[in-house]
Coordinates of N, CA and C in Angstrom, one line a residue:
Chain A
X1 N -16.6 -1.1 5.6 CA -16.9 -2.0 4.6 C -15.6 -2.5 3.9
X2 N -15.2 -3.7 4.6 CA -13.9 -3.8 4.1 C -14.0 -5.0 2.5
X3 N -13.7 -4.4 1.6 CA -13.4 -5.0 0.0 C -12.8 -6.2 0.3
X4 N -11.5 -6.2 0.4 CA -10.8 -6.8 0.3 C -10.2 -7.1 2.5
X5 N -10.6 -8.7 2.5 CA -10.1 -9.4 3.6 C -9.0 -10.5 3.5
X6 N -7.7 -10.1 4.9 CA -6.7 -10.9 4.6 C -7.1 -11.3 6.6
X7 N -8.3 -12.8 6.6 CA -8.4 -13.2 7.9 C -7.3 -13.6 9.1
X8 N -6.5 -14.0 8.0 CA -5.2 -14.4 9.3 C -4.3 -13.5 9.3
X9 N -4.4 -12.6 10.8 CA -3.4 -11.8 10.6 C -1.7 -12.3 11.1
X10 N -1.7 -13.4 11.1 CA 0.0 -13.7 11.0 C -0.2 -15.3 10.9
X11 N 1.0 -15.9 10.5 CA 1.5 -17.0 9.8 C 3.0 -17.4 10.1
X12 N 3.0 -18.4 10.7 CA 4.4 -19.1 11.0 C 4.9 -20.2 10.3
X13 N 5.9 -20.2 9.9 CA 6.3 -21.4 8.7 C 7.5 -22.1 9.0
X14 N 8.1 -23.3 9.1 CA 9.2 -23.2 8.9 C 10.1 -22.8 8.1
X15 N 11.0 -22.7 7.9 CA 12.3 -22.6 6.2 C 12.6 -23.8 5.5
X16 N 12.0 -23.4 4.5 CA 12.1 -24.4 3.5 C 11.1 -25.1 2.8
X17 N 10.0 -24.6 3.8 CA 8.7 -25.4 3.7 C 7.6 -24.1 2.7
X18 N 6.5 -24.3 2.4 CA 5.7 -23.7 1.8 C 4.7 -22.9 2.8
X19 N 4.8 -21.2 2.2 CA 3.5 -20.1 2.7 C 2.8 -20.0 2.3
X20 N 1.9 -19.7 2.5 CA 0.2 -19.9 1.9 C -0.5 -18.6 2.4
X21 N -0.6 -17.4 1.9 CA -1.3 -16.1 2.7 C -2.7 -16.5 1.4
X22 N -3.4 -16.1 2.1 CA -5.0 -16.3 1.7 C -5.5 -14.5 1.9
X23 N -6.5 -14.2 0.9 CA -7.6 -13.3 0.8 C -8.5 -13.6 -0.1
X24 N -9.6 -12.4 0.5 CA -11.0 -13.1 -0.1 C -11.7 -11.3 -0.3
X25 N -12.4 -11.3 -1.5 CA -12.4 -10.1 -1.8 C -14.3 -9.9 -2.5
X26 N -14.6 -8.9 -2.0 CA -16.5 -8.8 -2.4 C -16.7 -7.6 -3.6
X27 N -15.4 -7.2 -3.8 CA -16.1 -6.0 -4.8 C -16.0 -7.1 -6.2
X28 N -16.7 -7.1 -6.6 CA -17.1 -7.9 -8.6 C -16.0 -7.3 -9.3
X29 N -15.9 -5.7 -8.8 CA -15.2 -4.5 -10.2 C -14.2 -5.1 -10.1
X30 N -13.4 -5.5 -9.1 CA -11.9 -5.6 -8.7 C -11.9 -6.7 -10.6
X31 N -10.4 -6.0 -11.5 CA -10.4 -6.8 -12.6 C -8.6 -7.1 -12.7
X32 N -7.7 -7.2 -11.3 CA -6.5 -7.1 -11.2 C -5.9 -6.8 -9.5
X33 N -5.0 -7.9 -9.1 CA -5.0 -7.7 -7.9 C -3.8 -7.8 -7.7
X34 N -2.9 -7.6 -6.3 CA -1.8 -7.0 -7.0 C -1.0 -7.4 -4.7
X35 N -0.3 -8.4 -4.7 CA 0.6 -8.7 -3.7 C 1.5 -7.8 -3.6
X36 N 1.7 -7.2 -2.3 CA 2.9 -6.4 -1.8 C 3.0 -7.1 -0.2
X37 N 5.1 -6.7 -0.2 CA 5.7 -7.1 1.0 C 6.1 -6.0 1.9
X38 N 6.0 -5.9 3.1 CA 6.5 -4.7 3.9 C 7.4 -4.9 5.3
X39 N 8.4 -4.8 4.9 CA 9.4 -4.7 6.3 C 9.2 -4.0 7.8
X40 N 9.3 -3.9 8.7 CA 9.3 -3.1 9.4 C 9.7 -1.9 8.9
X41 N 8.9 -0.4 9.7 CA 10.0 0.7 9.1 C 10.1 1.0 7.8
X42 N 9.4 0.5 7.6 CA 9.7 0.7 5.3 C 8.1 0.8 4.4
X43 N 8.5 1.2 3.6 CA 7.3 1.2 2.6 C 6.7 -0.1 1.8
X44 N 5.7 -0.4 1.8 CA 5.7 -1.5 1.2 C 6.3 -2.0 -0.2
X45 N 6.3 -2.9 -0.7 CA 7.2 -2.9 -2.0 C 6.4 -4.8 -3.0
X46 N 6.1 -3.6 -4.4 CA 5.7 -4.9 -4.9 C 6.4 -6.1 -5.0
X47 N 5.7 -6.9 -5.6 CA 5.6 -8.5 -5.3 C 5.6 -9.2 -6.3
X48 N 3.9 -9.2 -6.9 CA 3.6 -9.8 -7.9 C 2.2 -9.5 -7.8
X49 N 1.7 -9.5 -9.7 CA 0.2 -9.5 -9.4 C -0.3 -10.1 -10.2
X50 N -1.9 -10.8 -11.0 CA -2.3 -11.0 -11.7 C -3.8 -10.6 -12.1
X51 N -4.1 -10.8 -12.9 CA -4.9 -10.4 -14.0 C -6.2 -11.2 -13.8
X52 N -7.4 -10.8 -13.6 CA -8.5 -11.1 -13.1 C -9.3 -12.4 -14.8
X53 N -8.5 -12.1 -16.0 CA -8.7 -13.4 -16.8 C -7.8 -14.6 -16.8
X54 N -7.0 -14.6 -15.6 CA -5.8 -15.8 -15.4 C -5.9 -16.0 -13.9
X55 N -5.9 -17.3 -13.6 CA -5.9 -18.0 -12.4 C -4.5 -18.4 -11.8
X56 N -3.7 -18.2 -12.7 CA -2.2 -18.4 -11.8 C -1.4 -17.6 -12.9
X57 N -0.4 -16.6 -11.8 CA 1.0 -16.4 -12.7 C 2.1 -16.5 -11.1
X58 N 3.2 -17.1 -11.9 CA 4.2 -17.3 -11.3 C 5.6 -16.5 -11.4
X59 N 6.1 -16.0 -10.1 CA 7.6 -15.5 -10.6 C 8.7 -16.0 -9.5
X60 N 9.6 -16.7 -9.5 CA 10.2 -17.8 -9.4 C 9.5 -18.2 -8.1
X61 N 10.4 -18.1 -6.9 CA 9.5 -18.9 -5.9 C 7.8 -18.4 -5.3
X62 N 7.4 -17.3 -6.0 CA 6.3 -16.8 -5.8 C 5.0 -17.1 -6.6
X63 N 4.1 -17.4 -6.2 CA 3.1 -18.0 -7.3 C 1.4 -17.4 -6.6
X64 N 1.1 -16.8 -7.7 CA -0.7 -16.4 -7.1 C -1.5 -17.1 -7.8
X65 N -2.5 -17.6 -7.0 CA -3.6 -18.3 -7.2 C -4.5 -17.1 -7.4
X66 N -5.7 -17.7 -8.5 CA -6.9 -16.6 -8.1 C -7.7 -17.4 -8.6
X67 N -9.1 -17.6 -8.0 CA -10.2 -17.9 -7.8 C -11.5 -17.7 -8.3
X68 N -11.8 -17.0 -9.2 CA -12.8 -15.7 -9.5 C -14.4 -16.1 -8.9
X69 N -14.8 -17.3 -9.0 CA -16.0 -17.8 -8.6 C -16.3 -17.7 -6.9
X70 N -15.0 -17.8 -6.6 CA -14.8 -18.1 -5.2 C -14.4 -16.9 -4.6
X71 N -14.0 -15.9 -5.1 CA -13.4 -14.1 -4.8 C -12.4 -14.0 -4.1
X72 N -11.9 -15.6 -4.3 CA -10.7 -15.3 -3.3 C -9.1 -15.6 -4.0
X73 N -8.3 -15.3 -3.3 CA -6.7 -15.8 -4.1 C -5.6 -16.1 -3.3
X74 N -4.7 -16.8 -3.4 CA -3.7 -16.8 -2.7 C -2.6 -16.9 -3.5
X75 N -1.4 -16.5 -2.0 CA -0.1 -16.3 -2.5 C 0.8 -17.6 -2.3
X76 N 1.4 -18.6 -2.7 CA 2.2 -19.6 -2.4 C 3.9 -19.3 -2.6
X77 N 4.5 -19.2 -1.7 CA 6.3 -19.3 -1.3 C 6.2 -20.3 -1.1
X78 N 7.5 -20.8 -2.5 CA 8.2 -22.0 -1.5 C 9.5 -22.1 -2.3
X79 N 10.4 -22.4 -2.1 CA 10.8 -22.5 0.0 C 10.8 -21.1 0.1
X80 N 10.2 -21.7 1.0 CA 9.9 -20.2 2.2 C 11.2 -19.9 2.4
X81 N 11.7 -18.8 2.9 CA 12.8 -18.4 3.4 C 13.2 -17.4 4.7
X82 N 13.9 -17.6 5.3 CA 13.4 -16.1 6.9 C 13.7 -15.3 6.7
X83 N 13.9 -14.3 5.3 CA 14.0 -13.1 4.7 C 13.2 -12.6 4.2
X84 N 11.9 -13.7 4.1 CA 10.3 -13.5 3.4 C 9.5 -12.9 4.5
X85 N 10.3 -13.4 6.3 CA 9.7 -12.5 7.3 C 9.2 -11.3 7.1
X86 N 7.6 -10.9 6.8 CA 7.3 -9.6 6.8 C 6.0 -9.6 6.6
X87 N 5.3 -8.8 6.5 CA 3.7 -8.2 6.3 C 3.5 -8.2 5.1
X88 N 2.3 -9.1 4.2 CA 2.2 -9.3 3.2 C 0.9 -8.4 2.8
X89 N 0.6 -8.0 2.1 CA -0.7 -7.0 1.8 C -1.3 -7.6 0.1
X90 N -2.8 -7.9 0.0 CA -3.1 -8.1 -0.7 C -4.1 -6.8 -1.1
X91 N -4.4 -6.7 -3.0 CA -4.7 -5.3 -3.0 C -5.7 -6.2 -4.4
X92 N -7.0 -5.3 -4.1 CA -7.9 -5.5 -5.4 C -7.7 -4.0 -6.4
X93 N -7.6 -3.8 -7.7 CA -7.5 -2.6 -8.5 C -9.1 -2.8 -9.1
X94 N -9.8 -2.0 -8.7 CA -11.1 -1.3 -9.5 C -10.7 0.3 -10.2
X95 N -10.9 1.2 -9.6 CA -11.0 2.4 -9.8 C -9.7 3.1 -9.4
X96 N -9.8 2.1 -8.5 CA -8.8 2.0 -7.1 C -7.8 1.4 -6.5
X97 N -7.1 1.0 -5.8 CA -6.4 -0.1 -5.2 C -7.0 0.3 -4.0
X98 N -7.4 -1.0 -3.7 CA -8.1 -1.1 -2.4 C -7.0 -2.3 -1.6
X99 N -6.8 -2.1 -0.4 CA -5.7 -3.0 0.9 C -6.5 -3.9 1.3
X100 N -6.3 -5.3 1.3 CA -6.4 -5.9 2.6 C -5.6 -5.0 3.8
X101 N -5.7 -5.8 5.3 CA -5.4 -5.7 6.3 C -4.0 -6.1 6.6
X102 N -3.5 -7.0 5.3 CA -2.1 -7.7 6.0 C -2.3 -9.0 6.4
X103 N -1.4 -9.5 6.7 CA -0.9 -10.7 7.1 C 0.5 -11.1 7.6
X104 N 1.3 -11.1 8.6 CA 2.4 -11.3 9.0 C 2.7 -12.8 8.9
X105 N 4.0 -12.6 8.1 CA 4.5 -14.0 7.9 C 6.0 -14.1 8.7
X106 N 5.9 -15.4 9.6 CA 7.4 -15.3 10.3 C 8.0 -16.7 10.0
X107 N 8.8 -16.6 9.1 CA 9.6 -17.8 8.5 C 10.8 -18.3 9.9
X108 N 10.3 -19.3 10.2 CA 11.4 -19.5 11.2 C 12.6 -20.8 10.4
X109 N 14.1 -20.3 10.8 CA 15.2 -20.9 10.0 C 15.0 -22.4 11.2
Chain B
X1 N 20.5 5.1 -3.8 CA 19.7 6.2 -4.4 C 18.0 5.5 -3.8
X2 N 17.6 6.6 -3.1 CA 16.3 6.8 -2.2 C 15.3 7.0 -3.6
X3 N 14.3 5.9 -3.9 CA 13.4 6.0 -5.0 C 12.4 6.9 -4.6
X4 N 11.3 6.8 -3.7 CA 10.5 7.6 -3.0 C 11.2 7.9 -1.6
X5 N 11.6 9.2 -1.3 CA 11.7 9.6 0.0 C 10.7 10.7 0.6
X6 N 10.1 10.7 1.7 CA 9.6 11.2 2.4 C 10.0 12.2 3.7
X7 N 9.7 13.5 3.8 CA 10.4 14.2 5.6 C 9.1 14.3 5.9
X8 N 9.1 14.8 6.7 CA 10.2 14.0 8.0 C 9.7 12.4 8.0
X9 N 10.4 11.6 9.3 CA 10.0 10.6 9.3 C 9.5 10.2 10.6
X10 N 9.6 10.8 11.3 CA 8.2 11.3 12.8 C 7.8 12.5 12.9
X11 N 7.2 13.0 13.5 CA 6.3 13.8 13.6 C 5.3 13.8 14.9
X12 N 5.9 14.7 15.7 CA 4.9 14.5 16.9 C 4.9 15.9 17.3
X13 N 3.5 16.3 17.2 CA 3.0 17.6 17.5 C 1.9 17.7 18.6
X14 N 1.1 18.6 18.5 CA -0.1 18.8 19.2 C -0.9 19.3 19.0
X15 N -2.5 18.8 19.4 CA -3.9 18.8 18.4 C -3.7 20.8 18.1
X16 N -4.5 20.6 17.1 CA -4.7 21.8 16.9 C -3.2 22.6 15.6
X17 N -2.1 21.9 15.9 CA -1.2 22.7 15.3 C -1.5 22.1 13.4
X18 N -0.8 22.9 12.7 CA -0.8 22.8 11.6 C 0.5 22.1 10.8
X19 N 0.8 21.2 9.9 CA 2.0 20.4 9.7 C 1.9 20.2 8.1
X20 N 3.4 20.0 7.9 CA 3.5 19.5 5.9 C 4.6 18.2 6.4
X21 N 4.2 17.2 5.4 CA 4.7 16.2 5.1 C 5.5 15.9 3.4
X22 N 6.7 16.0 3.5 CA 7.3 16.3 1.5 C 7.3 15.1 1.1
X23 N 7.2 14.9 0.4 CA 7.3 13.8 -0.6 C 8.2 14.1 -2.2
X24 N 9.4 12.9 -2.3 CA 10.1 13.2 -3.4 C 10.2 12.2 -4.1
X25 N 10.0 11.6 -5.4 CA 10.4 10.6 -5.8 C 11.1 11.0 -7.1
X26 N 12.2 10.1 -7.5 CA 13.3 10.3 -8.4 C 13.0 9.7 -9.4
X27 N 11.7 8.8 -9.4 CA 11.5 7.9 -10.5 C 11.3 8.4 -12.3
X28 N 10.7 9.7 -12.3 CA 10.6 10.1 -13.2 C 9.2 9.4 -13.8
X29 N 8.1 9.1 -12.5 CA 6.7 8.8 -12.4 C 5.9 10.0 -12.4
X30 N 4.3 9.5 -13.4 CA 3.9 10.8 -13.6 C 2.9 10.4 -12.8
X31 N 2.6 10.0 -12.0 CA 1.5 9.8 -10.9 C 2.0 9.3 -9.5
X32 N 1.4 10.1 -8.5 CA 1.8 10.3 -7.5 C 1.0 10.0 -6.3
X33 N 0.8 9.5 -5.4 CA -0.4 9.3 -4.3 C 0.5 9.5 -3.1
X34 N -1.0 9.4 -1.9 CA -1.0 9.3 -0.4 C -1.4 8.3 0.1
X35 N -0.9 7.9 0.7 CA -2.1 7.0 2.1 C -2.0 7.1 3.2
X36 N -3.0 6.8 3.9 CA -3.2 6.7 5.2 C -3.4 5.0 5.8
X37 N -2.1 4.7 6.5 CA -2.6 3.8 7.9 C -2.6 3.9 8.7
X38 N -3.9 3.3 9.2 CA -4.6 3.5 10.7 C -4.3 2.9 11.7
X39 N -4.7 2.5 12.8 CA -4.6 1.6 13.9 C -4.5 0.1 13.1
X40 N -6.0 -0.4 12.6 CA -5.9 -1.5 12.3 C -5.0 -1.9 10.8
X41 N -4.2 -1.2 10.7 CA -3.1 -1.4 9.6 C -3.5 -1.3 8.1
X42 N -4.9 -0.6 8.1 CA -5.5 -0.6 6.3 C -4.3 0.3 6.2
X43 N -4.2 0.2 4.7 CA -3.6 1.4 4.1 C -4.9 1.4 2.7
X44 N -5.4 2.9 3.5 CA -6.2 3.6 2.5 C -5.7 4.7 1.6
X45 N -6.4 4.7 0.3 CA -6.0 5.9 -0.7 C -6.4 7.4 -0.2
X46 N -5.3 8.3 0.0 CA -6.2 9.9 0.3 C -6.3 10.3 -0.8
X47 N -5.4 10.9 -1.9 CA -5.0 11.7 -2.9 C -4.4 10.9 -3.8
X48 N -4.5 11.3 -5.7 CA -3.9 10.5 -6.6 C -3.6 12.0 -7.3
X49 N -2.4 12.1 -7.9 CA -2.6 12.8 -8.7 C -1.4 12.6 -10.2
X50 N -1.8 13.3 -11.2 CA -1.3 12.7 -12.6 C -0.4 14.0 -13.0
X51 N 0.8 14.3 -13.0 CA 1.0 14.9 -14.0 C 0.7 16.2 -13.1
X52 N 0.7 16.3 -11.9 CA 0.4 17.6 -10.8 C -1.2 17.5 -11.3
X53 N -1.7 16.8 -11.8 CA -3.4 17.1 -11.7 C -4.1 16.3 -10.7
X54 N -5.2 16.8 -9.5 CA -5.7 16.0 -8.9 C -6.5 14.6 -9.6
X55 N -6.0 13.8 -9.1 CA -7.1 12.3 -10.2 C -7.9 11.6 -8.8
X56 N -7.6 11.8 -7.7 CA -8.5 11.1 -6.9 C -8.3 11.9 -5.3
X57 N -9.4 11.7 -5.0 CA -9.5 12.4 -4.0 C -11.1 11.9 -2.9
X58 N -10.3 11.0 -1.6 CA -10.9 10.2 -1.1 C -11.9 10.7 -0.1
X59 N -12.6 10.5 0.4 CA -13.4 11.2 1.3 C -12.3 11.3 2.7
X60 N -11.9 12.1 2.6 CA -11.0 13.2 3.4 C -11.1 14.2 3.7
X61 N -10.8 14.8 5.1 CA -11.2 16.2 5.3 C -10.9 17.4 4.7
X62 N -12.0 18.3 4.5 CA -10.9 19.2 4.0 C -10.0 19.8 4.7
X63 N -9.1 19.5 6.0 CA -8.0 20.3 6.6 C -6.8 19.7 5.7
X64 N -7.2 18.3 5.0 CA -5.9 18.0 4.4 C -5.6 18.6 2.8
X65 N -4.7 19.2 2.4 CA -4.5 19.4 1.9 C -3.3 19.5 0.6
X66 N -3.6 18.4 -0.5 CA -2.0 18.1 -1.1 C -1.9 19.1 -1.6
X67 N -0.7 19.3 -2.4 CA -0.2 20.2 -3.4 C 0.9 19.4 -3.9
X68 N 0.9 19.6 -5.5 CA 2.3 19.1 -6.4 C 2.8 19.9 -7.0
X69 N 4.0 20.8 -6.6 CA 4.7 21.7 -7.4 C 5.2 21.4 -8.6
X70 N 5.4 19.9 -8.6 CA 6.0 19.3 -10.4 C 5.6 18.2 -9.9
X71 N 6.0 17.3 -11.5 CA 6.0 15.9 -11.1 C 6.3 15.1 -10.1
X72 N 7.7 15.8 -9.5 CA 8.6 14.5 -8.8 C 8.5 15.3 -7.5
X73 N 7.3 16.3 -7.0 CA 6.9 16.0 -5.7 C 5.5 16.2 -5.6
X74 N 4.9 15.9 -4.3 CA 3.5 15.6 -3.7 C 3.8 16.0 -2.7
X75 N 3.5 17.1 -2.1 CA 3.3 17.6 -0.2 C 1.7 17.5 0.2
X76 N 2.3 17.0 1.7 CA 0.5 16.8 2.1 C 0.6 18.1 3.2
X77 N -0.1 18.9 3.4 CA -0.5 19.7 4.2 C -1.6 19.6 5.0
X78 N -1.4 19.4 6.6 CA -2.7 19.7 7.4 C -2.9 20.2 8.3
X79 N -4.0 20.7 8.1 CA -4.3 21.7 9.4 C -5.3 21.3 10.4
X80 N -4.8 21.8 11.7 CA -5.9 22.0 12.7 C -6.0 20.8 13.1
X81 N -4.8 19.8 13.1 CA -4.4 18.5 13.4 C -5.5 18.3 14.8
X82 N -5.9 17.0 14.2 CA -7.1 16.1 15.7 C -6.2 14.5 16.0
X83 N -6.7 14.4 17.6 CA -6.4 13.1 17.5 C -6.0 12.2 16.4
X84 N -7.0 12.3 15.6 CA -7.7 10.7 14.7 C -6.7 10.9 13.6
X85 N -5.8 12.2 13.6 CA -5.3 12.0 12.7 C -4.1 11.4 13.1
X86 N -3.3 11.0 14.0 CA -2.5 10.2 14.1 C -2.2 8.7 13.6
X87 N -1.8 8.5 12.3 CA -1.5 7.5 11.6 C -0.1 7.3 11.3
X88 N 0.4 6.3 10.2 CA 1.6 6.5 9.5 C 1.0 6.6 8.0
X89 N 1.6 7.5 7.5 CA 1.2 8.4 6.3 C 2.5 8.0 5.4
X90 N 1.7 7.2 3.7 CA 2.8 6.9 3.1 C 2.4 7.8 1.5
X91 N 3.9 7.7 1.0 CA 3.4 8.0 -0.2 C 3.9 7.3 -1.5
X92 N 3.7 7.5 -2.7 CA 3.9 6.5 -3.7 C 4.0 6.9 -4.5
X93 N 4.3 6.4 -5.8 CA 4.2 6.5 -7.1 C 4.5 5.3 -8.1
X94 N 3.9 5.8 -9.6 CA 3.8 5.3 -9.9 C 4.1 5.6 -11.4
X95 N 4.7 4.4 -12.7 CA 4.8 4.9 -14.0 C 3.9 5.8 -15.1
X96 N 2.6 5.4 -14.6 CA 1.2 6.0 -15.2 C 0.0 6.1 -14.1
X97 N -0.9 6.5 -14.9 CA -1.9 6.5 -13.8 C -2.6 5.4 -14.0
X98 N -3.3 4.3 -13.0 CA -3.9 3.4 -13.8 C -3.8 2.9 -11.9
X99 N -4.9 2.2 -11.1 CA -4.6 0.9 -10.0 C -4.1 -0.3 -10.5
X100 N -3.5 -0.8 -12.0 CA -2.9 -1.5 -12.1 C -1.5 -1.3 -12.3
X101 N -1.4 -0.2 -12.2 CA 0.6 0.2 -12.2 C 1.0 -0.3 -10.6
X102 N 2.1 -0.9 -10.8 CA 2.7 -1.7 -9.2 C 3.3 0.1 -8.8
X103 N 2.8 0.1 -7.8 CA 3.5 1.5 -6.9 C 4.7 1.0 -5.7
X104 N 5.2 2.6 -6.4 CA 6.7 2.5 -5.4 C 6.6 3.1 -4.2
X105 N 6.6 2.6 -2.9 CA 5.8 3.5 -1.7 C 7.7 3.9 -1.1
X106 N 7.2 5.1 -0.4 CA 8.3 5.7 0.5 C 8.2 5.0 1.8
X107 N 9.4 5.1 3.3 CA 9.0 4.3 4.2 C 8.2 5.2 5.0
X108 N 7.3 6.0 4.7 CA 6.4 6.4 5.8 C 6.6 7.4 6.7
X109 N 5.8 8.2 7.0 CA 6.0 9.1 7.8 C 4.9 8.9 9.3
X110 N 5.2 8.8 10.5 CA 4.8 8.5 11.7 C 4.3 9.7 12.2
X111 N 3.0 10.1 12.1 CA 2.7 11.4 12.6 C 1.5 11.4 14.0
X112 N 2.2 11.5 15.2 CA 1.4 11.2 16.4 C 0.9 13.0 17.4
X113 N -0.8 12.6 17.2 CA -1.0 14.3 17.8 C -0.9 14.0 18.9
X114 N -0.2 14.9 19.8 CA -0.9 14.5 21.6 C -1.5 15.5 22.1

């Protein structure tokens, strides 16, 4: 029963241009959700998150959409960059932090 | 300076044997977790704990077994290691206890039974 879905598991972009990682999420409880990046070999490492009574918060080139009618949210980079190359994870907090699956983003220079 | 570090960082044994995984974090965080990823790359919650108190505790077997000597560590202990248990096993922390504190993950520990 997966909560929280990230359908595309990888994404190619050019540099400079704009990323777009999408999830879509069925638990109601979820009231905060919360973007992490992961390198090869490494632990994941936050990102950004927002707050299930606000539809967008931004921190500089990083910006989340959320949707609440629609259960879904996205993440917008731009400019992209080929250092943003990595596995993005989206997470709903209920009780819990619950994972998406990921999404691999490969910024090509 | 290593915020969350983890030992080992492979781990390759065989079913049946028994194994600890340490977990250290320097943060001066009073809440501490586990996870498990799988094949298909979830990372699920095993263990939370607050302050060395268990706060969550996932439908997991009981061969696994954490323990927190203090705050600033979390060991996972398991026994009688199966296949299925071969994942990459991470660990984390965090300022407070709460799923809305951003957690600081270690890079993982690779543990493969053969």
């Amino acid at each position: 029963d997966q909560q929280v879905k990230q359908n595309s598991p990888s994404l190619s972009v050019q540099e400079g241009r704009i990323s777009i990682l999408n999830c879509d999420y069925t638990n109601s409880m979820f009231d905060y959700f919360l973007w992490y990046k992961k390198y090869p070999a490494e632990g994941p490492t936050f990102l950004i998150s927002i707050s299930s009574i606000k539809d967008k918060n931004e921190d500089g080139r990083f910006t989340v959409f959320l949707n609440k009618s629609a259960k879904h949210l996205s993440l917008h980079i731009v400019p992209s960059q080929p250092g943003d190359s990595a596995v993005y994870f989206c997470a709903g907090a209920g009780n819990m932090l619950t994972f998406g699956g990921g999404t691999r983003l490969m910024v090509k220079p | 300076d290593t915020a969350v570090s983890q030992t080992p960082k492979y781990l390759v044994t065989q079913m049946g044997n028994d194994k600890s995984i340490k977990c250290e974090q320097n943060l001066g965080h009073d809440t501490m977790y586990w996870y498990k990823q799988d094949s298909k790359k979830f990372l699920k919650i095993m263990f939370s704990y607050n302050n060395k108190e268990l706060i969550i505790n996932e439908t997991v077997p009981n061969r696994f077994s954490p323990k927190s000597p203090d705050k600033a560590h979390l060991n996972l202990h398991i026994n009688s290691l199966e296949l299925g248990d071969s994942a990459v096993y991470f660990c984390a922390s965090s300022q407070d206890y709460g799923p809305r504190q951003p957690q600081h993950f270690g890079d993982g520990t690779r543990l493969s039974i053969l």
